[in-house]
């Protein structure tokens, strides 16, 4: 079955120790680290707290919880110099803790779609060369956040960038923003997806969006059915609960969301046929 995960967007004030303990408590396989103690510049945070690359590796090993991804603020349209500077700063911790992925945003279109795609091609070539030059083994996964919100565009992007960027599929965004059934997106794009964000919402405007996030399974997306589809499809990547409490403080504490998330997955596991 897929690896269960949650993002620290749901508990942005937690220390690394609290994050790992929470994952242990709810039998979560891995975590996606976007913020710790309300800081998103993770190399600066680790240095300030005395968390060396080796110490990060040790803490993860001792807890039995690995880091599925670091969440960066990079966009496809960010300057190549910013990419290089950010990744060089993060690399010691990524390599030591064997973090497989760093999240990068697709970013909005500024100008024409054709110009955006040309930028994507250029940054794809840059990343491929930088990765080879440094001998890095981790991936940069592109989140379907602003522009890649439909399967046709996602597939065009994968082809244009020669598959150098695996897809982080935010199933909520392609459904809510793109208006595409998540089953259709999965059918079209599953070969390119290695990490998935799941959450739920209702179509009532909030302070930041034309929708409002709600308890897992209590909105309009039917994320439990999505999880069942992934299980039936024998998906073995990451399914991450992205509980965005850092940006939306009206949401309940992460423990409330994890309880709903885990209960939903337990139902699916019980429905799975026994292996002879």
XYZ file of C-alpha atoms in Angstrom:
276
model
C 0.000 0.000 0.000
C 1.027 3.626 -0.378
C 3.076 5.379 2.286
C 1.040 7.432 4.761
C 2.337 10.954 5.293
C 1.410 14.373 6.615
C 2.769 17.842 5.940
C 4.021 20.048 8.752
C 1.818 22.800 7.329
C -0.681 21.211 9.702
C 1.527 21.784 12.750
C 3.844 24.645 11.761
C 4.775 25.501 15.338
C 6.074 22.020 16.158
C 9.711 21.135 16.667
C 11.242 18.277 14.700
C 10.905 16.056 17.775
C 7.194 16.853 18.067
C 6.639 16.151 14.368
C 8.338 12.756 14.559
C 6.485 11.864 17.769
C 3.153 12.770 16.187
C 3.938 10.532 13.222
C 4.783 7.669 15.584
C 1.564 8.168 17.550
C -0.605 7.872 14.433
C 1.483 5.174 12.744
C 2.441 7.500 9.901
C 5.263 6.259 7.682
C 6.823 9.563 6.692
C 6.491 13.327 6.898
C 6.732 16.214 4.458
C 8.545 19.090 6.122
C 7.476 22.532 5.010
C 7.870 24.428 8.317
C 9.300 23.853 11.780
C 8.564 26.277 14.623
C 6.950 28.568 12.011
C 10.138 28.847 9.964
C 10.269 27.740 6.312
C 13.970 28.377 5.680
C 14.899 24.896 6.837
C 18.724 25.069 6.446
C 18.768 28.257 8.529
C 16.452 26.648 11.095
C 18.531 23.482 11.359
C 21.738 25.479 11.766
C 20.202 27.707 14.441
C 18.937 24.696 16.378
C 22.168 22.747 16.080
C 20.543 20.041 13.961
C 23.466 18.915 11.811
C 22.863 16.721 8.762
C 24.041 13.678 10.730
C 21.788 14.549 13.653
C 18.789 14.838 11.336
C 19.587 11.416 9.899
C 19.973 9.961 13.396
C 16.694 11.400 14.678
C 14.793 9.998 11.706
C 16.416 6.582 12.047
C 15.705 6.400 15.774
C 12.060 7.389 15.291
C 11.453 5.049 12.369
C 9.869 7.965 10.506
C 11.559 9.138 7.333
C 11.252 12.460 5.537
C 9.399 11.989 2.250
C 10.090 15.513 1.024
C 11.182 18.991 1.974
C 8.805 21.719 0.815
C 10.628 24.595 -0.843
C 9.246 27.934 -2.044
C 10.933 27.622 -5.440
C 8.852 28.048 -8.587
C 9.579 26.974 -12.142
C 9.835 30.668 -12.954
C 12.409 31.352 -10.208
C 15.843 32.366 -11.446
C 18.371 29.588 -12.006
C 20.692 31.298 -9.528
C 17.975 31.027 -6.857
C 17.528 27.341 -7.648
C 21.246 26.676 -7.342
C 21.630 28.697 -4.136
C 18.610 27.096 -2.455
C 19.479 23.516 -3.379
C 23.151 23.912 -2.428
C 22.057 25.147 1.010
C 19.624 22.257 1.508
C 21.757 19.477 0.026
C 23.744 18.456 3.157
C 20.540 17.613 5.065
C 18.839 16.063 2.036
C 21.782 13.760 1.354
C 22.432 12.791 4.986
C 18.791 11.959 5.758
C 18.246 10.358 2.330
C 15.316 12.648 1.594
C 14.067 11.505 -1.834
C 12.357 14.700 -2.957
C 12.147 18.469 -2.729
C 8.846 20.105 -3.666
C 8.885 22.911 -6.230
C 5.817 24.873 -7.339
C 4.711 24.984 -10.953
C 3.938 28.683 -10.442
C 1.418 30.897 -12.228
C 1.638 31.920 -15.858
C 3.150 35.379 -16.180
C 2.639 36.260 -19.823
C 1.793 33.519 -22.306
C 1.502 29.786 -21.706
C 4.076 29.224 -24.451
C 6.591 31.426 -22.619
C 5.888 29.589 -19.367
C 6.504 26.248 -21.080
C 9.764 27.498 -22.567
C 10.874 28.492 -19.066
C 9.945 25.016 -17.848
C 12.043 23.420 -20.592
C 15.002 25.661 -19.764
C 14.864 25.038 -16.029
C 14.444 21.315 -16.687
C 17.707 21.226 -18.637
C 19.397 23.308 -15.956
C 18.253 20.971 -13.177
C 19.283 17.852 -15.093
C 22.796 19.229 -15.540
C 23.072 20.521 -11.959
C 21.942 17.170 -10.572
C 24.504 15.319 -12.673
C 27.308 17.743 -11.807
C 26.672 17.441 -8.069
C 25.956 13.720 -8.079
C 22.656 14.279 -6.281
C 20.181 11.409 -6.110
C 17.087 13.280 -4.970
C 14.245 14.442 -7.230
C 12.573 17.792 -7.612
C 8.855 17.071 -7.656
C 6.573 19.642 -9.278
C 3.328 20.351 -7.480
C 0.141 20.792 -9.499
C -0.694 24.104 -7.874
C -1.286 27.016 -10.258
C -0.758 26.076 -13.901
C -0.684 22.276 -13.982
C -4.306 21.814 -12.939
C -5.494 19.509 -15.716
C -4.208 16.220 -17.096
C -3.638 17.533 -20.626
C -1.382 20.323 -19.358
C 0.420 17.973 -16.972
C 1.184 15.540 -19.786
C 2.360 18.357 -22.066
C 4.673 19.516 -19.278
C 6.093 16.040 -18.680
C 6.813 15.631 -22.389
C 8.330 19.105 -22.743
C 10.647 18.625 -19.758
C 11.518 15.051 -20.768
C 10.229 13.601 -17.506
C 13.011 15.147 -15.411
C 10.436 16.317 -12.841
C 8.177 13.684 -11.232
C 4.734 15.010 -10.395
C 3.467 15.895 -6.941
C -0.240 15.658 -7.635
C -2.360 17.898 -5.445
C -5.581 16.038 -6.145
C -7.630 18.773 -4.516
C -6.270 21.479 -6.818
C -6.825 19.646 -10.111
C -10.344 18.864 -8.906
C -11.296 22.183 -7.280
C -9.259 24.629 -9.395
C -9.096 22.683 -12.641
C -12.593 21.213 -12.530
C -11.295 17.758 -13.486
C -12.493 14.596 -11.767
C -9.587 13.196 -9.789
C -10.250 9.720 -11.199
C -9.677 11.127 -14.704
C -6.461 12.889 -13.673
C -5.181 9.703 -12.067
C -6.040 7.586 -15.096
C -4.187 9.937 -17.424
C -1.164 10.832 -15.296
C -0.528 8.028 -12.796
C 2.692 6.892 -14.475
C 4.283 10.246 -13.627
C 2.991 10.675 -10.053
C 5.123 9.742 -7.048
C 3.678 11.968 -4.301
C 0.065 13.049 -3.681
C -1.556 15.746 -1.543
C -5.026 15.021 -0.244
C -7.481 17.221 1.686
C -11.123 18.301 1.458
C -13.188 21.467 1.037
C -16.606 22.954 0.434
C -17.493 25.579 -2.161
C -17.929 28.429 0.306
C -15.504 31.372 0.032
C -12.914 31.815 2.788
C -10.499 34.641 3.515
C -7.936 33.390 0.966
C -9.848 31.233 -1.522
C -13.240 30.814 -3.224
C -13.574 27.616 -1.160
C -13.114 26.613 2.479
C -11.056 23.683 3.691
C -12.957 21.327 5.934
C -12.481 18.141 7.935
C -11.173 15.198 5.959
C -14.134 13.391 4.414
C -16.639 16.060 5.431
C -16.421 18.177 2.276
C -17.234 17.672 -1.376
C -14.128 15.947 -2.734
C -14.669 12.428 -1.313
C -10.988 11.879 -0.472
C -11.740 8.449 0.991
C -12.828 7.263 -2.444
C -9.603 8.684 -3.858
C -7.596 6.719 -1.286
C -9.547 3.590 -2.249
C -8.745 4.183 -5.929
C -5.044 4.498 -5.089
C -5.147 1.303 -3.037
C -6.954 -0.599 -5.784
C -4.419 0.732 -8.301
C -1.578 -0.608 -6.129
C -0.029 2.840 -5.850
C 3.134 2.595 -3.744
C 4.144 6.259 -3.563
C 3.332 8.836 -0.898
C -0.186 9.915 0.091
C 0.229 13.067 2.165
C -2.447 14.776 4.224
C -1.816 18.442 3.497
C -3.642 20.085 6.366
C -2.903 23.762 5.674
C -3.269 25.161 9.173
C -0.233 27.419 8.715
C -2.104 29.432 6.083
C -5.647 28.766 7.362
C -5.744 29.023 11.171
C -9.466 28.256 11.229
C -8.507 24.602 10.765
C -8.389 22.329 13.822
C -5.106 20.997 15.237
C -3.294 18.378 13.150
C -4.241 15.573 15.556
C -7.913 16.076 14.698
C -7.164 15.766 10.980
C -4.869 12.769 11.423
C -7.549 10.933 13.380
C -9.993 11.308 10.475
C -7.308 10.511 7.891
C -6.141 7.353 9.641
C -9.678 6.129 10.345
C -10.462 6.483 6.659
C -7.375 4.520 5.625
C -8.069 1.794 8.188
C -11.450 1.167 6.544
C -9.770 0.780 3.176
C -7.122 -1.576 4.552
C -9.839 -3.792 6.052
C -11.611 -3.936 2.683
C -8.474 -5.021 0.853
C -8.515 -8.698 -0.179
C -6.228 -10.999 1.771
C -3.044 -12.091 0.002
C -2.816 -15.885 -0.268
